[in-house]
Coordinates of C-alpha atoms in Angstrom, one line a residue:
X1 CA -37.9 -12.8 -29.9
X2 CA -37.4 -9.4 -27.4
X3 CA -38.7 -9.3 -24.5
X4 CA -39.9 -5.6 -23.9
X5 CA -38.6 -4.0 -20.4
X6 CA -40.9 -1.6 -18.1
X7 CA -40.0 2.0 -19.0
X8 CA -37.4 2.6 -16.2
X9 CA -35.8 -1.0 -15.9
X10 CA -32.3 -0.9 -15.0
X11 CA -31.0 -4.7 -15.5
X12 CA -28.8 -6.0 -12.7
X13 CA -25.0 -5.7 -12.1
X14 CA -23.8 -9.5 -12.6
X15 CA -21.6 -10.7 -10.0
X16 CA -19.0 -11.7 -13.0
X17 CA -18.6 -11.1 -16.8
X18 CA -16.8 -14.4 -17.4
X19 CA -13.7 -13.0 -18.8
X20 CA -10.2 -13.4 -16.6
X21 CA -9.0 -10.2 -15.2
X22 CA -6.0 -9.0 -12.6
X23 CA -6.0 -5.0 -11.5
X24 CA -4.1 -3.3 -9.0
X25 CA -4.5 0.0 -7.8
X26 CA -2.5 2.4 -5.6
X27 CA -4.0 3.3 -2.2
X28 CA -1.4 5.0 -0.5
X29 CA 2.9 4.8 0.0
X30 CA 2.3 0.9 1.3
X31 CA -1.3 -0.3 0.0
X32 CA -2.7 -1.3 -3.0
X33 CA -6.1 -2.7 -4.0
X34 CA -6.5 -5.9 -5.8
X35 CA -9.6 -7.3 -7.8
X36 CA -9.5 -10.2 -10.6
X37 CA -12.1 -12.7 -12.0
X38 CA -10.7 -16.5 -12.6
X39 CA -13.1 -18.2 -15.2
X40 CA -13.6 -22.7 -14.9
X41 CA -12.0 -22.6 -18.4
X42 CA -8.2 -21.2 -17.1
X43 CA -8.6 -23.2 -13.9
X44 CA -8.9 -26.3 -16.2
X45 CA -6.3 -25.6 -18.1
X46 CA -4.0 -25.1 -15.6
X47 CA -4.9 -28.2 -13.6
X48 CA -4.5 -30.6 -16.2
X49 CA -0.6 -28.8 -16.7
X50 CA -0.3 -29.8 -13.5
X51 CA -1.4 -33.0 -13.8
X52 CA -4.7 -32.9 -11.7
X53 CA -2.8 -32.6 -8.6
X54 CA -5.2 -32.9 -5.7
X55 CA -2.6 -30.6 -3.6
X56 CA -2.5 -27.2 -5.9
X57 CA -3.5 -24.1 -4.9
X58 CA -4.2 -20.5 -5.9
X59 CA -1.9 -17.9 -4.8
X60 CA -1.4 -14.1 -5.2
X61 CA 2.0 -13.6 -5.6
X62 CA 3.3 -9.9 -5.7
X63 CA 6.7 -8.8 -7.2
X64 CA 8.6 -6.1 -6.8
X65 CA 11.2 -4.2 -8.9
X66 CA 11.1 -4.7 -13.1
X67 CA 12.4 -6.7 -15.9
X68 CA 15.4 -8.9 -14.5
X69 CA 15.6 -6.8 -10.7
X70 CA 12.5 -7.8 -9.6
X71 CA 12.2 -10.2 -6.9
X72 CA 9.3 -12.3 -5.1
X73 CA 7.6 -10.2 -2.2
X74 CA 5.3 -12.7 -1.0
X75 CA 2.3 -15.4 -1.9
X76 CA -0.7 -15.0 -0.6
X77 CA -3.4 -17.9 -0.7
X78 CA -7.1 -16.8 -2.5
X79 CA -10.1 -18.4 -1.6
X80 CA -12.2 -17.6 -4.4
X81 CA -12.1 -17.3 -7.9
X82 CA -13.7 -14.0 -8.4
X83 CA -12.6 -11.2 -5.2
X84 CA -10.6 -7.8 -4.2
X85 CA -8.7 -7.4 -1.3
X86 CA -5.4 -5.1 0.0
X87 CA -2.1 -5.5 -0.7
X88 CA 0.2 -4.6 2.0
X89 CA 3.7 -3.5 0.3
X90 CA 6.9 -3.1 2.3
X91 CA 9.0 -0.4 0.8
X92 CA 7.4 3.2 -0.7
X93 CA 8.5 4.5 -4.4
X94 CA 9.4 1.0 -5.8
X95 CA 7.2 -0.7 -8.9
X96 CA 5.4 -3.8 -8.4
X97 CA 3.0 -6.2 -9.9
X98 CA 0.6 -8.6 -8.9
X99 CA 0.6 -12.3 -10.2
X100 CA -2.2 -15.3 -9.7
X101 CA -0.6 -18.8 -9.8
X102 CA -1.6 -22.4 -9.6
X103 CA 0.7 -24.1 -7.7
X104 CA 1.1 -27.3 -7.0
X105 CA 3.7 -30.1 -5.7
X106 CA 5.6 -30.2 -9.2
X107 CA 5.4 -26.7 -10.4
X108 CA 3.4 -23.8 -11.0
X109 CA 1.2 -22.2 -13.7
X110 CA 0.5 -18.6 -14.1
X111 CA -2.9 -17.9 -14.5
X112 CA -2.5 -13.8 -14.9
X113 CA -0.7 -10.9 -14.2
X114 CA -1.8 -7.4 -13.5
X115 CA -0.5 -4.1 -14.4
X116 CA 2.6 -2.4 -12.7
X117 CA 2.2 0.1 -10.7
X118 CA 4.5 2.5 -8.7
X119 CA 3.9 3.4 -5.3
X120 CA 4.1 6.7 -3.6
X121 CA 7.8 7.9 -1.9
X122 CA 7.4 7.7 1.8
X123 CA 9.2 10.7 3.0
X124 CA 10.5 14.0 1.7
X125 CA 13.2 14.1 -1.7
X126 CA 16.6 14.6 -0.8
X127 CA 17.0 16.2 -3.8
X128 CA 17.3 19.9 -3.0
X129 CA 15.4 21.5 -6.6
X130 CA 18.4 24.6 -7.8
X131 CA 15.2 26.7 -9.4
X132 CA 14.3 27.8 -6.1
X133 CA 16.6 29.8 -3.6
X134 CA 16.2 29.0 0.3
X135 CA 14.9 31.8 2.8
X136 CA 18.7 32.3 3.5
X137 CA 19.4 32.7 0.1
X138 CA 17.0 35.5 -0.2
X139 CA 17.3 37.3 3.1
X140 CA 21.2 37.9 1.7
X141 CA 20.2 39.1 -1.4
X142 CA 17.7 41.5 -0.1
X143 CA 20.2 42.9 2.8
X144 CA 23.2 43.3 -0.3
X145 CA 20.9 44.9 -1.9
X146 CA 19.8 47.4 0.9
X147 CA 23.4 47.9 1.7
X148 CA 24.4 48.5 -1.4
X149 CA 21.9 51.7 -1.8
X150 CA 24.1 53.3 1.0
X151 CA 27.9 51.8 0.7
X152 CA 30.7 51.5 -1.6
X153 CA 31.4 48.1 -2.9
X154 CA 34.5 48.0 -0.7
X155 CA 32.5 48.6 2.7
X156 CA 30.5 46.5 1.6
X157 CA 32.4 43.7 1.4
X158 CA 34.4 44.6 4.8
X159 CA 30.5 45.1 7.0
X160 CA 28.4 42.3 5.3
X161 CA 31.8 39.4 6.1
X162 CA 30.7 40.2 9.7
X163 CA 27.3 40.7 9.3
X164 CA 25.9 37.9 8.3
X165 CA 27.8 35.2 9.7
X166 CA 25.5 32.9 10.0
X167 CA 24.4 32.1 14.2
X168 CA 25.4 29.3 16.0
X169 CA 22.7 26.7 16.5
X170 CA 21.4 26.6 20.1
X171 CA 21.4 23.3 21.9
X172 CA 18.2 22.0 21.2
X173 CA 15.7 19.8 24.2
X174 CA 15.6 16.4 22.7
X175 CA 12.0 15.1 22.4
X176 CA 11.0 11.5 20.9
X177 CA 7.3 10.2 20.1
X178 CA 6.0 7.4 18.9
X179 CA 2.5 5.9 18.3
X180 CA 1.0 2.8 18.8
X181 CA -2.6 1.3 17.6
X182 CA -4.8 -0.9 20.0
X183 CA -7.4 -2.9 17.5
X184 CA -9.5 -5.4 19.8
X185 CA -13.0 -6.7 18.7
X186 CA -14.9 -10.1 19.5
X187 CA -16.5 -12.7 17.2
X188 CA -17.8 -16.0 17.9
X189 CA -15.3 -18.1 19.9
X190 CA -14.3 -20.6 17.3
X191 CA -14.0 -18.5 14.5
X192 CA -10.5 -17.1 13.0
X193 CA -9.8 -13.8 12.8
X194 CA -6.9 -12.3 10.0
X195 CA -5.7 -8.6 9.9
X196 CA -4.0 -6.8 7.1
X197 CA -4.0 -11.1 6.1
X198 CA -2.4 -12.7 9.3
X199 CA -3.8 -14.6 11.3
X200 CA -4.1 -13.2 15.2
X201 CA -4.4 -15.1 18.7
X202 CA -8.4 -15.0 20.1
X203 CA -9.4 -15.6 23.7
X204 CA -11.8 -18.7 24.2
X205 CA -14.7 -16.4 24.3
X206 CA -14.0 -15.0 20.4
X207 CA -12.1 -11.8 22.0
X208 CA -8.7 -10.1 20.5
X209 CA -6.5 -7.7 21.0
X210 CA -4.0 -6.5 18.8
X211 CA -1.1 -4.0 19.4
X212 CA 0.5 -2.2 15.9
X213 CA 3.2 0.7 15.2
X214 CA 1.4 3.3 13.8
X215 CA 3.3 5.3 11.2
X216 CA 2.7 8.6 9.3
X217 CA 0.2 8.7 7.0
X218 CA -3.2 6.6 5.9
X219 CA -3.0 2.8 7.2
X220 CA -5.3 0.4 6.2
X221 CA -5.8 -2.8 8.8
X222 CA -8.7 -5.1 6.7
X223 CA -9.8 -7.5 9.7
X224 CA -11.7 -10.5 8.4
X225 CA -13.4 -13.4 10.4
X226 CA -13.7 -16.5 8.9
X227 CA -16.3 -19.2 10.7
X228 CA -14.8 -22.3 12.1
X229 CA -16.5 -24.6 8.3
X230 CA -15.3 -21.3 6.5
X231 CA -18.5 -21.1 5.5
X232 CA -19.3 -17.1 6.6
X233 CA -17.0 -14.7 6.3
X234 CA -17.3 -10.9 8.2
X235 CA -14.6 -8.0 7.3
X236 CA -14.1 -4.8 8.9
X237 CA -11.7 -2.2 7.3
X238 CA -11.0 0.3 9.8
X239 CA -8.6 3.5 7.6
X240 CA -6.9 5.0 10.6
X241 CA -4.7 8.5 9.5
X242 CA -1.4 10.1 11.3
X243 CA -0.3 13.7 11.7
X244 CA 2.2 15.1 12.7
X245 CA 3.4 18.9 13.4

């Protein structure tokens, strides 16, 4: 039997579709976004592999590099089956991939991998592209040219050797900057505070303050407090961007 809807009736979003997934996502040159759903039915499975042993746990591990180059980045602990979080990445322009594990005293099961992705390069190619001349390139061109309207190819050849030697570069006034981010905050004064997934010292009274080099670019810092039973959770993400000419 159908059950007829008011005209209008959007039905909710559920909170999970019961079907295990793992996607990553490129944020930037050193973050990447995470989601995945862990169904009862894989987390069985993977427990009695392991022999029902009271001491595994669910980690996030992310690789970097591909086939037989790539190497373990890091493991990162989950605390729920079904989630997103960031990914902090260490080195720009390399391939990674994310990995959920149970792992336990004896071993380790994978549970599921995500797609590869590549990350952004960090800086400027060294590569210097041949299709394309440099200003120098075209400022001789254009002045053989002019020159050439006027002189034989012999003068030529005898004014432009001493006319465009190219200058001697000027001692230059050495100047150094760097940038550094102050995060502080408060929450209540036995809960635990993580940022970008690490936990940071707090003052008695719940306070923090955090010092960080800030580089070029968009940085993510995700700050999340966690209550003393672990029972309420609070995050912040603050994006904080760098420019500079």
């Amino acid at each position: 039997m159908s059950i007829l809807q008011p005209s209008g009736f959007t039905p909710p979003i559920p909170d999970a579709y019961g079907t295990p997934y793992l996607v990553c996502l490129v944020k930037n040159v050193h973050w990447v976004y995470v989601f995945w759903e862990l169904t009862d039915d894989l987390l069985n499975k993977a427990r009695q592999d392991l022999g029902e042993d009271p001491s595994a746990r669910i980690v996030l591990r992310v690789w970097m590099g591909e086939a037989f180059e790539r190497q373990v980045v890091c493991d990162l602990p989950l605390e729920a089956n079904l989630g997103a979080q960031y990914v902090h990445l260490p080195q720009p322009g390399s391939a990674y991939q994310m990995e959920i594990l149970l792992v336990g005293s004896q071993g380790s099961v994978s549970l599921l991998a995500s797609n590869f992705v590549v990350t952004p390069f960090g800086g400027v190619c060294a590569v210097e592209d041949e299709n394309w001349a440099s200003i120098e390139d075209l400022y001789t061109q254009y002045a053989f040219k002019a020159a050439g309207e006027q002189l034989s190819s012999p003068q030529l050849w005898h004014i432009s050797s001493q006319m465009y030697k190219p200058p001697q570069p000027a001692d230059e006034l050495e100047l150094i900057v760097d940038t550094e981010l102050v995060i502080y905050g408060k929450t209540a004064p036995d809960a635990v505070v993580f940022i970008q997934g690490e936990a940071v010292p707090t003052n008695p009274d719940g306070s923090f303050t955090v010092r960080y080099a800030l580089p070029e670019g968009c940085t993510i810092f995700p700050i999340k407090a966690v209550s003393r039973d672990g029972k309420q959770k609070q995050t912040i993400v603050p994006l904080i961007t760098k420019e500079t000419y």
